[in-house]
Amino acid sequence: DAGVIQSPRHEVTEMGQEVTLRCKPISGHNSLFWYRQTMMRGLELLIYFNNNVPIDDSGMPEDRFSAKMPNASFSTLKIQPSEPRDSAVYFCASSPAESSYNEQFFGPGTRLTVL
Amino acid sequence: AQSVTQPDIHITVSEGASLELRCNYSYGATPYLFWYVQSPGQGLQLLLKYFSGDTLVQGIKGFEAEFKRSQSSFNLRKPSVHWSDAAEYFCAVYYGGSQGNLIFGKGTKLSVKP
C-alpha cells in the first residue's frame, strides 16, 4: 500500500517567492495533519483537517501560511511570501477514520530552504 | 499543561549493547503512547504503540516499550543495538479529545559506535 506521499522532497527558493507543498494522504484516511520540524522547536503541528475541513489552524505561524484540502486525496500548504526563517522540514501525516487513538502515518517530508 | 519529556538529547551506544530511551509524560489520565523513529532524511515511522492492556508492548525492529503508570513513563528498549538503529527517536502522547492533540517529545538522537 502506498503511504503518505509528499512533493517535492526538496525545495530551494529565494526569499519572497511563493512555495507550495503537496500531500496525498493514505486512501481512506479522513484526517490530515501538517507539521513543521526545526532544530530549535522540534515537531510542531501547523494545522489539521478532518473530512477535508480545517479543524485547528492555531499552529499556523502567520498569515503568510495557508493550507487547503480540496478533496480527500490532496492537500497543499502554501507560504507566500517565503522568508529564510521558514526553512524547515514540513511533514504531512494522515490518520484513519476508525482510529480513536490518533495513530498518525507520516510522509517523507519536504525539506524547504529559503535563501 | 500536557507535555512529553525525553530527557536525553543524544545517546551513544556500542553495537550489540542494550538500549533504553526514556520518555515521561505529564497528566494523570492514561494517555495513548507512541514511539516513532526518524532515520536521516526520512519521515517518522511508527515503532510501537500502547493503548491499553499488557504494559509491555512489542514493536517492529526488535524494539519494546513498557508503560509504567506509577512513573508516568514509557521507555523504549532494545536488548542488542544494530548500527542501522542509528536515528532519532520520538515519544508521542495522545490524551484524547482533539486529534491535533498528539504531543511529541523533542527527540533523542541515537548514535551507534562499532
mmCIF file of C-alpha atoms in Angstrom, chain B:
data_model
loop_
_atom_site.group_PDB
_atom_site.id
_atom_site.type_symbol
_atom_site.label_atom_id
_atom_site.label_comp_id
_atom_site.label_asym_id
_atom_site.label_seq_id
_atom_site.Cartn_x
_atom_site.Cartn_y
_atom_site.Cartn_z
ATOM 1 C CA ALA B 1 -0.073 21.735 30.677
ATOM 2 C CA GLN B 2 0.243 18.439 28.904
ATOM 3 C CA SER B 3 3.833 17.653 27.987
ATOM 4 C CA VAL B 4 6.206 14.931 26.954
ATOM 5 C CA THR B 5 9.786 14.843 28.150
ATOM 6 C CA GLN B 6 12.642 12.982 26.595
ATOM 7 C CA PRO B 7 15.472 13.856 28.958
ATOM 8 C CA ASP B 8 18.285 12.577 26.770
ATOM 9 C CA ILE B 9 19.052 14.678 23.714
ATOM 10 C CA HIS B 10 21.808 12.405 22.420
ATOM 11 C CA ILE B 11 22.852 8.897 23.373
ATOM 12 C CA THR B 12 25.752 6.847 22.048
ATOM 13 C CA VAL B 13 25.887 3.087 22.491
ATOM 14 C CA SER B 14 28.129 0.394 21.147
ATOM 15 C CA GLU B 15 26.793 -2.038 18.606
ATOM 16 C CA GLY B 16 25.451 -5.074 20.402
ATOM 17 C CA ALA B 17 24.841 -3.218 23.643
ATOM 18 C CA SER B 18 21.425 -2.780 25.159
ATOM 19 C CA LEU B 19 19.466 0.435 24.806
ATOM 20 C CA GLU B 20 16.901 2.288 26.840
ATOM 21 C CA LEU B 21 15.439 5.629 25.776
ATOM 22 C CA ARG B 22 13.425 7.486 28.345
ATOM 23 C CA CYS B 23 10.065 9.147 27.963
ATOM 24 C CA ASN B 24 7.950 10.781 30.650
ATOM 25 C CA TYR B 25 4.571 12.400 30.235
ATOM 26 C CA SER B 26 2.519 14.749 32.320
ATOM 27 C CA TYR B 27 -1.163 14.497 33.234
ATOM 28 C CA GLY B 28 -2.932 11.969 35.382
ATOM 29 C CA ALA B 29 -5.141 10.065 32.974
ATOM 30 C CA THR B 30 -3.704 7.191 30.991
ATOM 31 C CA PRO B 31 -2.891 8.508 27.566
ATOM 32 C CA TYR B 32 -2.216 6.707 24.349
ATOM 33 C CA LEU B 33 1.528 6.371 23.832
ATOM 34 C CA PHE B 34 3.671 6.051 20.760
ATOM 35 C CA TRP B 35 7.305 5.748 19.766
ATOM 36 C CA TYR B 36 8.379 6.907 16.326
ATOM 37 C CA VAL B 37 11.774 6.609 14.644
ATOM 38 C CA GLN B 38 13.178 9.044 12.119
ATOM 39 C CA SER B 39 16.134 7.924 10.047
ATOM 40 C CA PRO B 40 18.254 10.658 8.461
ATOM 41 C CA GLY B 41 16.365 12.360 5.664
ATOM 42 C CA GLN B 42 13.278 10.275 6.258
ATOM 43 C CA GLY B 43 9.842 10.729 7.743
ATOM 44 C CA LEU B 44 8.658 9.376 11.056
ATOM 45 C CA GLN B 45 7.910 5.670 11.222
ATOM 46 C CA LEU B 46 5.781 4.178 13.977
ATOM 47 C CA LEU B 47 7.761 1.691 16.077
ATOM 48 C CA LEU B 48 5.092 0.734 18.587
ATOM 49 C CA LYS B 49 2.073 1.973 20.476
ATOM 50 C CA TYR B 50 0.270 1.453 23.746
ATOM 51 C CA PHE B 51 -3.448 1.931 24.158
ATOM 52 C CA SER B 52 -4.393 -0.457 26.954
ATOM 53 C CA GLY B 53 -3.803 -3.964 28.267
ATOM 54 C CA ASP B 54 -0.383 -5.528 28.662
ATOM 55 C CA THR B 55 2.003 -2.806 29.720
ATOM 56 C CA LEU B 56 4.901 -4.325 27.811
ATOM 57 C CA VAL B 57 4.412 -3.797 24.110
ATOM 58 C CA GLN B 58 6.421 -5.182 21.257
ATOM 59 C CA GLY B 59 7.184 -3.204 18.155
ATOM 60 C CA ILE B 60 8.996 -3.505 14.903
ATOM 61 C CA LYS B 61 12.750 -3.896 14.514
ATOM 62 C CA GLY B 62 13.099 -5.698 17.834
ATOM 63 C CA PHE B 63 12.023 -2.757 19.973
ATOM 64 C CA GLU B 64 9.791 -2.930 23.001
ATOM 65 C CA ALA B 65 8.451 -0.392 25.459
ATOM 66 C CA GLU B 66 6.993 -0.610 28.918
ATOM 67 C CA PHE B 67 4.243 1.602 30.270
ATOM 68 C CA LYS B 68 4.650 2.379 33.959
ATOM 69 C CA ARG B 69 1.717 4.331 35.282
ATOM 70 C CA SER B 70 3.337 4.987 38.662
ATOM 71 C CA GLN B 71 6.277 6.670 36.981
ATOM 72 C CA SER B 72 4.353 8.270 34.084
ATOM 73 C CA SER B 73 6.920 6.672 31.821
ATOM 74 C CA PHE B 74 7.002 4.815 28.551
ATOM 75 C CA ASN B 75 10.628 3.873 27.986
ATOM 76 C CA LEU B 76 11.830 2.278 24.787
ATOM 77 C CA ARG B 77 14.221 -0.652 24.945
ATOM 78 C CA LYS B 78 16.186 -2.918 22.690
ATOM 79 C CA PRO B 79 18.390 -5.737 24.003
ATOM 80 C CA SER B 80 21.037 -5.523 21.281
ATOM 81 C CA VAL B 81 21.512 -2.458 19.130
ATOM 82 C CA HIS B 82 22.458 -2.678 15.467
ATOM 83 C CA TRP B 83 24.318 0.020 13.533
ATOM 84 C CA SER B 84 21.170 0.546 11.444
ATOM 85 C CA ASP B 85 19.309 1.675 14.567
ATOM 86 C CA ALA B 86 21.165 4.993 14.480
ATOM 87 C CA ALA B 87 18.361 7.525 14.104
ATOM 88 C CA GLU B 88 16.288 9.966 16.069
ATOM 89 C CA TYR B 89 13.543 8.601 18.290
ATOM 90 C CA PHE B 90 10.411 10.474 19.264
ATOM 91 C CA CYS B 91 7.979 9.682 22.008
ATOM 92 C CA ALA B 92 4.439 10.953 21.411
ATOM 93 C CA VAL B 93 1.385 11.095 23.634
ATOM 94 C CA TYR B 94 -2.285 11.490 22.797
ATOM 95 C CA TYR B 95 -4.572 12.443 25.643
ATOM 96 C CA GLY B 96 -7.793 12.221 23.696
ATOM 97 C CA GLY B 97 -10.090 14.953 22.524
ATOM 98 C CA SER B 98 -8.864 16.993 19.599
ATOM 99 C CA GLN B 99 -6.926 14.960 17.088
ATOM 100 C CA GLY B 100 -4.451 17.770 16.948
ATOM 101 C CA ASN B 101 -3.531 16.967 20.495
ATOM 102 C CA LEU B 102 -0.752 14.484 19.680
ATOM 103 C CA ILE B 103 2.182 15.852 21.588
ATOM 104 C CA PHE B 104 5.723 14.952 20.608
ATOM 105 C CA GLY B 105 8.837 14.965 22.709
ATOM 106 C CA LYS B 106 11.913 16.798 21.459
ATOM 107 C CA GLY B 107 13.519 13.554 20.383
ATOM 108 C CA THR B 108 16.592 11.537 21.323
ATOM 109 C CA LYS B 109 19.313 11.096 18.770
ATOM 110 C CA LEU B 110 20.915 7.671 18.907
ATOM 111 C CA SER B 111 24.433 7.113 17.645
ATOM 112 C CA VAL B 112 25.862 3.600 17.387
ATOM 113 C CA LYS B 113 29.586 3.020 17.513
ATOM 114 C CA PRO B 114 31.196 -0.082 16.090
#
